[in-house]
CSV table of C-alpha atoms in Angstrom, one decimal:
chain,number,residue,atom,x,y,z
A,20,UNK,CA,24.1,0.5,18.5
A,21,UNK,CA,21.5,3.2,17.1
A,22,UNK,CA,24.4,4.6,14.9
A,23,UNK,CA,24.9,0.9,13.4
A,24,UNK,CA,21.3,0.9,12.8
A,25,UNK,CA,21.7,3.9,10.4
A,26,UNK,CA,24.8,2.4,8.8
A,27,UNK,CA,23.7,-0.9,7.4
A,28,UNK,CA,20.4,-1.7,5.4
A,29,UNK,CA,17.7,-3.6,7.3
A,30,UNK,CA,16.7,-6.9,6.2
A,31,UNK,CA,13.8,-6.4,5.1
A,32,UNK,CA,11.6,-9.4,6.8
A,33,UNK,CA,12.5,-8.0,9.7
A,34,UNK,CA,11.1,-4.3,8.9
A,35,UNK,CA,8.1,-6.0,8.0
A,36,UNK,CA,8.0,-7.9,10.7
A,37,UNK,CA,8.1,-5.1,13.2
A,38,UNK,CA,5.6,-2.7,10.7
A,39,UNK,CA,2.9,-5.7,10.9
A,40,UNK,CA,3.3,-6.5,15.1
A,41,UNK,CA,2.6,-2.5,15.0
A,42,UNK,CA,0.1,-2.3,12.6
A,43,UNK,CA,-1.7,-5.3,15.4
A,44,UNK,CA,-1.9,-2.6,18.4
A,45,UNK,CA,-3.0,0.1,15.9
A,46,UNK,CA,-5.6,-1.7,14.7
A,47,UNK,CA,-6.4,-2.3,18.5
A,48,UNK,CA,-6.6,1.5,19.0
A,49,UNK,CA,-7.7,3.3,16.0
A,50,UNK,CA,-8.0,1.0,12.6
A,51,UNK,CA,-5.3,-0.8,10.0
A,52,UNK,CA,-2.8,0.8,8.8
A,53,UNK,CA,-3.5,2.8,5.7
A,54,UNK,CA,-2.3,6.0,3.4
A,55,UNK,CA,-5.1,6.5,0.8
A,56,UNK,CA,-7.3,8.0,3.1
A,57,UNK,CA,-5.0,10.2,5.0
A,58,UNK,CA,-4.5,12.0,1.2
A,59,UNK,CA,-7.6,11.7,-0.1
A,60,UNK,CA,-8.3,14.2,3.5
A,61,UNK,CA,-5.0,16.2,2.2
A,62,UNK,CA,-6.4,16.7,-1.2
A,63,UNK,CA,-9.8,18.2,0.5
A,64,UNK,CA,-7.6,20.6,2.4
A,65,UNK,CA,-5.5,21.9,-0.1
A,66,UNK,CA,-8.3,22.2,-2.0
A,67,UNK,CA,-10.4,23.9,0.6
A,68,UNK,CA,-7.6,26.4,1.1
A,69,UNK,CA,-7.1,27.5,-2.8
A,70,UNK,CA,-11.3,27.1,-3.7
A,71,UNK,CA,-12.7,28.4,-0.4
A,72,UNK,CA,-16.6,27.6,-0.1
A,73,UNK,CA,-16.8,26.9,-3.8
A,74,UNK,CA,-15.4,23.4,-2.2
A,75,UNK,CA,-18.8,23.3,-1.3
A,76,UNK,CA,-20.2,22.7,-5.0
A,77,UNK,CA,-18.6,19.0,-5.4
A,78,UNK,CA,-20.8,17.2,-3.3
A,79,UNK,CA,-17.9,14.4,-3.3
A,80,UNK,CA,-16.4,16.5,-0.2
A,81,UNK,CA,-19.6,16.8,1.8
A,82,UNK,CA,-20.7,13.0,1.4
A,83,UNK,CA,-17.8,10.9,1.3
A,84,UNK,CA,-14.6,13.3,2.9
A,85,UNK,CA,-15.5,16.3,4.7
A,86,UNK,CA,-12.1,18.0,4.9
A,87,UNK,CA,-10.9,17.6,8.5
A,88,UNK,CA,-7.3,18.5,9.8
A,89,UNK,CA,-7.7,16.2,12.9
A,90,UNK,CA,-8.6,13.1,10.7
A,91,UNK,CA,-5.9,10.2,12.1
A,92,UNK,CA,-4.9,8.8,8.9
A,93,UNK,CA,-2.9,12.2,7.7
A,94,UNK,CA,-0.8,11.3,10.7
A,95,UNK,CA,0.3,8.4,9.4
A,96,UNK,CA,2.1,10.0,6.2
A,97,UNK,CA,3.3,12.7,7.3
A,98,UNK,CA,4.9,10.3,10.4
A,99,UNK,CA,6.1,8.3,7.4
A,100,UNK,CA,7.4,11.3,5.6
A,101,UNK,CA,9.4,12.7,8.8
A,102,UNK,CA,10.6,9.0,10.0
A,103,UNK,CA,11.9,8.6,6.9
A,104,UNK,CA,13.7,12.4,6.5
A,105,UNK,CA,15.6,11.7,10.0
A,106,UNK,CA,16.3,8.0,9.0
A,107,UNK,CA,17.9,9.3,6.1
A,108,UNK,CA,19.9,12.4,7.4
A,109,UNK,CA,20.8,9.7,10.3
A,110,UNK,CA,22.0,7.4,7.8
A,111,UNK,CA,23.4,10.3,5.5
A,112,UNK,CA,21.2,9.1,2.6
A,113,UNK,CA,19.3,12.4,2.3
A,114,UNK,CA,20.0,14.0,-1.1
A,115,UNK,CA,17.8,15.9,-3.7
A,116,UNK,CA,17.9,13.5,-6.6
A,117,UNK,CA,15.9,14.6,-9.7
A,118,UNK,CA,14.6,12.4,-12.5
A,119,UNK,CA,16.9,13.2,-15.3
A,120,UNK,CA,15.1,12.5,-18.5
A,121,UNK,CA,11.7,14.3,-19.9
A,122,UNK,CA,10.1,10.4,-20.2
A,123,UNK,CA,10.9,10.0,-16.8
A,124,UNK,CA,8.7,12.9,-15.5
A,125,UNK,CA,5.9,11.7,-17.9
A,126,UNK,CA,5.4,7.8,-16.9
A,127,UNK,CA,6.0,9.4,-12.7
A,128,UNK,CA,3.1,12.2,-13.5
A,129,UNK,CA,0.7,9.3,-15.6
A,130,UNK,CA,1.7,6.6,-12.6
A,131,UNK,CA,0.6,9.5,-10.3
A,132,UNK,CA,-2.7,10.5,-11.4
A,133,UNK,CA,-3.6,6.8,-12.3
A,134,UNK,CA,-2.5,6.3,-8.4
A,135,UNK,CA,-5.0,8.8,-6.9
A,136,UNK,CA,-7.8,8.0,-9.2
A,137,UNK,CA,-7.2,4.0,-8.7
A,138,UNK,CA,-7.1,4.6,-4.6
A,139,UNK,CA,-10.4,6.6,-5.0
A,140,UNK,CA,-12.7,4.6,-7.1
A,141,UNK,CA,-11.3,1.8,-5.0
A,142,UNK,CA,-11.9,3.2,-1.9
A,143,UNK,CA,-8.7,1.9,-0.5
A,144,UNK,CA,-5.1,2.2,-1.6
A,145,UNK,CA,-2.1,-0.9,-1.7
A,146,UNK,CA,-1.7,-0.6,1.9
A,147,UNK,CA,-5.4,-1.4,3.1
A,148,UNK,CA,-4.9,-4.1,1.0
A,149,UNK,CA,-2.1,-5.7,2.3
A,150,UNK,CA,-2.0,-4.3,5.8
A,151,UNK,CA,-5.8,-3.8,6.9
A,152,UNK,CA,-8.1,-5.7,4.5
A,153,UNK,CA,-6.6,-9.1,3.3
A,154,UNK,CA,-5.4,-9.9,6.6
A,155,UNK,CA,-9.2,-9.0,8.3
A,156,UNK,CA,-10.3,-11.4,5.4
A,157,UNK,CA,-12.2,-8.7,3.9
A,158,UNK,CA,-13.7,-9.8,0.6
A,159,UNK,CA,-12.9,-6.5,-1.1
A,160,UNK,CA,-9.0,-7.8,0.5
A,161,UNK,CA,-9.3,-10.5,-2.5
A,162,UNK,CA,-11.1,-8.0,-5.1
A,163,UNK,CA,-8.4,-5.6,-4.2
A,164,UNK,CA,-5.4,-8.2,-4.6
A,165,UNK,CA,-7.0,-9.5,-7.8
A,166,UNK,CA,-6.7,-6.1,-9.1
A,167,UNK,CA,-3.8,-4.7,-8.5
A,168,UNK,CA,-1.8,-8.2,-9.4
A,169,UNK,CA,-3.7,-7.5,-12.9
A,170,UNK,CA,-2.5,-4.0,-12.7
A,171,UNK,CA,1.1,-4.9,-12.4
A,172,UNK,CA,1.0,-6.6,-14.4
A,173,UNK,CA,-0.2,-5.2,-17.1
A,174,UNK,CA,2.2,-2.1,-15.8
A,175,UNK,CA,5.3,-4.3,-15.9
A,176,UNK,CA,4.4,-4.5,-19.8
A,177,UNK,CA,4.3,-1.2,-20.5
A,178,UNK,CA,7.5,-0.9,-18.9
A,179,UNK,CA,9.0,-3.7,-20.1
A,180,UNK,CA,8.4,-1.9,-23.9
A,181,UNK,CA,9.4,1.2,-22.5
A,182,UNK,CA,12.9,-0.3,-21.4
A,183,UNK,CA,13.5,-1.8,-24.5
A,184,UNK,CA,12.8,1.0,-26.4
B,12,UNK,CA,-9.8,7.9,22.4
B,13,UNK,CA,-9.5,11.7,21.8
B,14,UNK,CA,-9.2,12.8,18.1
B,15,UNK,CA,-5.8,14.8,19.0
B,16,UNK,CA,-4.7,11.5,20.5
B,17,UNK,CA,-5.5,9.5,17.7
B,18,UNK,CA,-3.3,11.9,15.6
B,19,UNK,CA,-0.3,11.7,18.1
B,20,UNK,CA,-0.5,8.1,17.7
B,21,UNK,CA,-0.7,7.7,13.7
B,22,UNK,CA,2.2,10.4,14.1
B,23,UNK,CA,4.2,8.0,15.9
B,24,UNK,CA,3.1,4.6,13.7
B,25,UNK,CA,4.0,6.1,10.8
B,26,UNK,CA,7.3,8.0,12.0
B,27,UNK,CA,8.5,4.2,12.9
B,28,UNK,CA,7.1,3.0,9.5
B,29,UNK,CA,9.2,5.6,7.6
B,30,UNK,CA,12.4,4.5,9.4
B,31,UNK,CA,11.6,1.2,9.1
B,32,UNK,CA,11.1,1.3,5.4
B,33,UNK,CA,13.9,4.0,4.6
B,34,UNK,CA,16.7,1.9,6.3
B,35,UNK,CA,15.5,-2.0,4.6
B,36,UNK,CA,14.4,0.0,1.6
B,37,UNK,CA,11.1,-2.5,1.7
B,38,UNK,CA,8.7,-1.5,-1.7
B,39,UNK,CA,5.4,-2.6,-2.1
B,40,UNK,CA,5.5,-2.1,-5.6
B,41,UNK,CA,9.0,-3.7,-5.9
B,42,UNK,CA,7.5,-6.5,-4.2
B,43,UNK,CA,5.0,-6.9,-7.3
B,44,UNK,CA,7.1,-5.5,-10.1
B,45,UNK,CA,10.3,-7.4,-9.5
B,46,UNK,CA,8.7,-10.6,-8.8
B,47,UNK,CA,6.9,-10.3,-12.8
B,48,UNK,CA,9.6,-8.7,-14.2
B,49,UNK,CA,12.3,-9.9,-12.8
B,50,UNK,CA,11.8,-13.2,-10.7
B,51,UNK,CA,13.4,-11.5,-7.7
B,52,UNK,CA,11.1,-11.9,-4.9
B,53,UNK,CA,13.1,-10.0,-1.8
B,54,UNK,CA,10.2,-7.5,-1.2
B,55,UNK,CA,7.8,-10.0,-1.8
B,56,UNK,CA,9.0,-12.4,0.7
B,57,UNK,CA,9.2,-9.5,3.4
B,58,UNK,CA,4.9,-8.4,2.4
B,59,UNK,CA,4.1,-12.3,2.7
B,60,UNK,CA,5.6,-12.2,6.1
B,61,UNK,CA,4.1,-9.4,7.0
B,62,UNK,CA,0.7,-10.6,6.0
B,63,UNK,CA,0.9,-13.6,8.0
B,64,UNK,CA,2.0,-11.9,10.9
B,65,UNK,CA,-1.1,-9.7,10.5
B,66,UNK,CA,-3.8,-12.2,9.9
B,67,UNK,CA,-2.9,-14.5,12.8
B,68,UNK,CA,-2.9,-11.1,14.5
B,69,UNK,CA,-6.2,-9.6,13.2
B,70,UNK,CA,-8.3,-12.7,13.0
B,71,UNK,CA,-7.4,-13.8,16.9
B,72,UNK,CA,-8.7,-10.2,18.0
B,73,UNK,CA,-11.5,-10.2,15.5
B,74,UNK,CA,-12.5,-13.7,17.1
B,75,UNK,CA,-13.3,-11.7,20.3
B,76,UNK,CA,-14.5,-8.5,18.9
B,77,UNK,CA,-11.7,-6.6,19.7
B,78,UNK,CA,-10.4,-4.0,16.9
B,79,UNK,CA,-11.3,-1.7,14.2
B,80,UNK,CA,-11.6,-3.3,11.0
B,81,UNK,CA,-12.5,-1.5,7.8
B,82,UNK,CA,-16.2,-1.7,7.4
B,83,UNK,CA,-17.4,-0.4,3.6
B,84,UNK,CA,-19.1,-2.2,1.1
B,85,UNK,CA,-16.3,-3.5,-2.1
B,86,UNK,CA,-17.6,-4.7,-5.4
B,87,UNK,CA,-16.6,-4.1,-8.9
B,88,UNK,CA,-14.9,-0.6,-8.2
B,89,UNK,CA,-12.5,-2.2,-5.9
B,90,UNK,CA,-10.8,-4.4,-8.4
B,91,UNK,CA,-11.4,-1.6,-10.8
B,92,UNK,CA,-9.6,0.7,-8.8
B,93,UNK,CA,-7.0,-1.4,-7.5
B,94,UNK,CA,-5.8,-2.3,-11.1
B,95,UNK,CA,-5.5,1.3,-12.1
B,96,UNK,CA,-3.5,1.4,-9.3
B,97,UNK,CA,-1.5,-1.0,-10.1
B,98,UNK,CA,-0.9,0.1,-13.7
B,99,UNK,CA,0.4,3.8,-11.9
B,100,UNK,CA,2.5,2.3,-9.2
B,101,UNK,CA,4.6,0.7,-11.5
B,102,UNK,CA,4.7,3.4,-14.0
B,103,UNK,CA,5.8,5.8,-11.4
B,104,UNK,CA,8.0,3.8,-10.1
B,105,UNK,CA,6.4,4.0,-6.3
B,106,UNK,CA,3.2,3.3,-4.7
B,107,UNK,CA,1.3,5.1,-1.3
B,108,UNK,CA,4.5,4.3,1.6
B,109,UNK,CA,7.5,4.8,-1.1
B,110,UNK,CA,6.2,8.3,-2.2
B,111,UNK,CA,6.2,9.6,1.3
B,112,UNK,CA,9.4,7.6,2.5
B,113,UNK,CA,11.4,8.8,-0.9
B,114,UNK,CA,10.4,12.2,-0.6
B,115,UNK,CA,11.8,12.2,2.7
B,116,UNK,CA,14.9,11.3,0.9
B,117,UNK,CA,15.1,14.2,-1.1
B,118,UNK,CA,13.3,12.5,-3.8
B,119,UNK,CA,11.8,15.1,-6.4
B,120,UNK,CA,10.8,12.5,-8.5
B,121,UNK,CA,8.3,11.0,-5.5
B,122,UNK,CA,7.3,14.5,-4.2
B,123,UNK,CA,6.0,14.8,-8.6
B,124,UNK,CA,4.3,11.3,-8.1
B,125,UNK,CA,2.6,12.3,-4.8
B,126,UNK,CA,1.6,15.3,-6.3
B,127,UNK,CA,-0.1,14.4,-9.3
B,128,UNK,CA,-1.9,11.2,-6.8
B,129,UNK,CA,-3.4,14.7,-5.2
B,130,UNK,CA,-4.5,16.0,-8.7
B,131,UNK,CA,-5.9,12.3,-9.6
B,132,UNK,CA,-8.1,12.1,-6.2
B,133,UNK,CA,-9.4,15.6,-6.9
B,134,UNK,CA,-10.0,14.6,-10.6
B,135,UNK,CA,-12.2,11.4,-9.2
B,136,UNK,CA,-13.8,13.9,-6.8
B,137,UNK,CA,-15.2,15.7,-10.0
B,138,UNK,CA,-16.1,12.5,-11.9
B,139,UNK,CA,-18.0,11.6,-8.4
B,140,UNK,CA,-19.7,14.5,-8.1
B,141,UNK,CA,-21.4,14.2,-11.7
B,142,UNK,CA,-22.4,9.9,-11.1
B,143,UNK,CA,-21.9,9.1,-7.3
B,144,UNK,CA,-20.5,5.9,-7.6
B,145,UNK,CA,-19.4,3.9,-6.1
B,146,UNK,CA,-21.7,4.4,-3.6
B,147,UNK,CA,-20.7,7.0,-0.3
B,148,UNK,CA,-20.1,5.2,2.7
B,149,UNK,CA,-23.4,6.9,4.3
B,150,UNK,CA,-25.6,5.1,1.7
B,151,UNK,CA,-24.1,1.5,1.9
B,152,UNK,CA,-26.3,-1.3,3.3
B,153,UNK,CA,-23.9,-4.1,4.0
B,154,UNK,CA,-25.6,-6.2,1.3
B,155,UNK,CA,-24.8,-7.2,-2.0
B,156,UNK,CA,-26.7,-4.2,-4.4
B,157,UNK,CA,-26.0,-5.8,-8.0
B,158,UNK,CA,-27.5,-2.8,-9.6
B,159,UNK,CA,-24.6,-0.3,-8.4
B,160,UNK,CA,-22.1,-3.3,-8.5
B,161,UNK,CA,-22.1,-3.9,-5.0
B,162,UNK,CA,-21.1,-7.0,-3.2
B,163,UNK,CA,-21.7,-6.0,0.7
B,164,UNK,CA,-19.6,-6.2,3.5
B,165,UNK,CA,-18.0,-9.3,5.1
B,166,UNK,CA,-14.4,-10.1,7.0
B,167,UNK,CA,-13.6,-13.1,9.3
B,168,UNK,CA,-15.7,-11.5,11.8
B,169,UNK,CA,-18.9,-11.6,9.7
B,170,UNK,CA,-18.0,-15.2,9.0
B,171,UNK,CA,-18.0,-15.9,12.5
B,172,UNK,CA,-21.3,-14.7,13.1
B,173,UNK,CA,-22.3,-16.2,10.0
B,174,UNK,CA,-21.1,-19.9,11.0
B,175,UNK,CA,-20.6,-19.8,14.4
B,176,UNK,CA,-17.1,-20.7,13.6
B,177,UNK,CA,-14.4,-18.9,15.6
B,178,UNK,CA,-12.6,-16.1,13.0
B,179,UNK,CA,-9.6,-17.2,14.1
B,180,UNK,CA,-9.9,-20.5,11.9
B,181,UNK,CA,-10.9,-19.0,8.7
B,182,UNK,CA,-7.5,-17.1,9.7
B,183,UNK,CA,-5.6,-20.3,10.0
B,184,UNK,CA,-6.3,-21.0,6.5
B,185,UNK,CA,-5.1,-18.0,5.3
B,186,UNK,CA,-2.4,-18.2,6.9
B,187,UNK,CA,-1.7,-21.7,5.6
B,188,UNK,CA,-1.8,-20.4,2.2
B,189,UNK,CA,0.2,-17.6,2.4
B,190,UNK,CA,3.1,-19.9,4.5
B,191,UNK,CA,2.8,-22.4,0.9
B,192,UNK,CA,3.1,-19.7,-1.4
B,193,UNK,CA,6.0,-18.2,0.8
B,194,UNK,CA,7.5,-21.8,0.6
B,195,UNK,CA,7.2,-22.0,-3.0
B,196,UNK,CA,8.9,-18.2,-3.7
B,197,UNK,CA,11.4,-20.2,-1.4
B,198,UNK,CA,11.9,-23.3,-3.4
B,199,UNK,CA,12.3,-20.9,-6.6
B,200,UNK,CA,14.9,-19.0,-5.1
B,201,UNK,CA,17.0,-22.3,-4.6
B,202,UNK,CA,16.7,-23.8,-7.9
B,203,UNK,CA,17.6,-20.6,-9.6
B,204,UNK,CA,20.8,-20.3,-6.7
B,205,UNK,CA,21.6,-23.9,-8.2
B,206,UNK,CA,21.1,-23.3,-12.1
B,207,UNK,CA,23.5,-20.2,-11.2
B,208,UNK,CA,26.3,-22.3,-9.4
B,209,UNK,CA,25.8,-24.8,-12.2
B,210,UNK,CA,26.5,-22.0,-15.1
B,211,UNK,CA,29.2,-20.8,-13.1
B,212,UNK,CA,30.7,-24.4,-12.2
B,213,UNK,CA,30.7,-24.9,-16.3
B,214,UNK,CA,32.2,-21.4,-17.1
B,215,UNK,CA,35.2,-22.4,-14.8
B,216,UNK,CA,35.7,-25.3,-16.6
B,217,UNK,CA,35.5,-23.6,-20.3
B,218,UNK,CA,37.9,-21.4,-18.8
B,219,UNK,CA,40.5,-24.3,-17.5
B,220,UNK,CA,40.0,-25.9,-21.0
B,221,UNK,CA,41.4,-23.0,-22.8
């Protein structure tokens, strides 16, 4: 049975499914499920190791995200990163695959920085908004949704020029 | 719960997560993306699920005080944020989950994305530093604060308290909306299926006629 697992794609409802009935007893335990924050506390660290003390001089990483190794949320991606390295060696889907063409790496490295600085002035990322906030009928849930609708929006244009060339 | 424990058991949440995700190959920005762009609504149908599942879920427990919601203030910078987001996660191709579960595919192109989200948070820590806002967590009051575009703090539980109407209701109402527009993405799906079995019913009978 688990080697059938790894051989045909899950329906996705189902994944979803599961991921939300989880995301329940987390929530029960520690708090939503959620990725900004985990990186956000990655970010401090990295930067902690390469600037040392001089860290110390952005007051952004005393007041809002003191960077702590034992903060939960890191967990969560790097669980994410290793589920999803044995799922795919399992399922012998793991291969390096490299974007091929220069505008590729350009719209993945704008998309990324726009990413972090979205998930930070925000506060929360895509997943507190689907998975924590919305669902606890937060109103920043409804700001949030608002937003990143708008965003795709407005993303899906850009690409839609960029596709037709 | 011990901070080593709480680590073990994000570890384990997300490990499931990541296999969960790599094997239906669910995307949350799919979900958005295809359902503008394309009118293909296969990821979208799986988050709507999910989100039902999740309010009944959170709102019950929230009805008797039980779990750990997400308590900051949100105001313009939320929307603000999100829709930066938004703009990037479609330009890259990925958002938050897909950049961890791809790059555990061997993805170089989400390992670059994930990257460059570190270099963008560190970026916002500068601009931070210089204005502080939005607001630190530390300094917010819970209450609307229209001079730093602040709009407080309030979930089902608050309108519980509020009311004195169980949270679990205000769920059922969001529940009911997400099951209609769940229903609708439904209804769409059939009359494109039909309008597709129509144009292929007419393109077999061009074909007998010649």
């Amino acid at each position: 049975m688990p080697s059938e697992f790894f051989k045909k794609t899950l329906d996705p409802v189902i994944a979803l499914a599961a991921i939300a009935v989880l995301d329940i007893f987390l929530f029960l335990m520690i708090g939503a499920f959620t990725v900004g924050g985990g990186e956000t506390m990655m970010t401090g660290l990295i930067a902690e190791a390469a600037m040392g003390d001089d860290l110390q001089r952005l007051p952004f990483w005393n007041l809002v995200f003191e960077p702590d190794p034992t903060y939960w949320k890191i967990y969560i991606s790097l669980g994410m990163l290793f589920g999803a390295f044995v799922s795919a060696v399992l399922s012998k889907e793991f291969y390096i695959r490299m974007p091929r063409r220069l505008s590729e790496w350009v719209l993945i490295t704008i998309g990324g920085l726009l990413m972090g600085i979205g998930i930070r002035l925000a506060f929360v990322c895509n997943v507190s908004t689907f998975f924590g906030m919305t669902p606890e009928m937060n109103m920043g849930g409804y700001l949030a949704i608002s937003g990143i609708l708008a965003g795709a929006w407005v993303g899906s244009l850009i690409y839609k020029k960029i596709l037709e060339g | 719960m011990s901070a080593i424990g709480q680590c073990l058991i994000a570890f384990v949440f997300g490990s499931v997560v990541g296999i969960l995700v790599q094997r239906s190959r669910f995307c949350n920005t799919a979900a958005l993306r295809d359902a503008i762009l394309f009118k293909t609504y296969r990821n979208t149908k799986a988050l709507l699920v999910a989100m039902i599942i999740l309010t009944f879920g959170f709102t019950l427990f929230l009805t008797f005080g039980e779990g750990n919601p997400m308590r900051f203030d949100v105001g313009l910078n939320t929307f603000a944020g999100l829709f930066i987001f938004g703009v990037g996660m479609v330009l890259a191709g990925a958002c938050t989950v897909s950049t961890w579960v791809k790059t555990g595919e061997g993805n170089v192109g989400a390992l670059w994305a994930l990257l460059f989200t570190f270099v963008g948070m560190f970026l916002f820590s500068l601009a931070w530093s210089a204005n502080y806002w939005p607001p630190a967590p530390a300094s917010m009051t819970g209450e609307p604060n229209l001079e730093a575009l602040q709009l407080g703090y309030s979930n089902a539980a608050t309108l519980q308290e509020k009311f004195g109407i169980p949270a679990i209701v205000f769920g059922l109402v969001q529940v009911g909306v997400l099951v209609l527009i769940y229903r609708a993405i439904l209804r769409k799906e059939a009359a494109q299926a039909e309008r597709h079995r129509q144009s292929q019913a007419a393109r077999a009978v061009a074909t007998a006629a010649e």
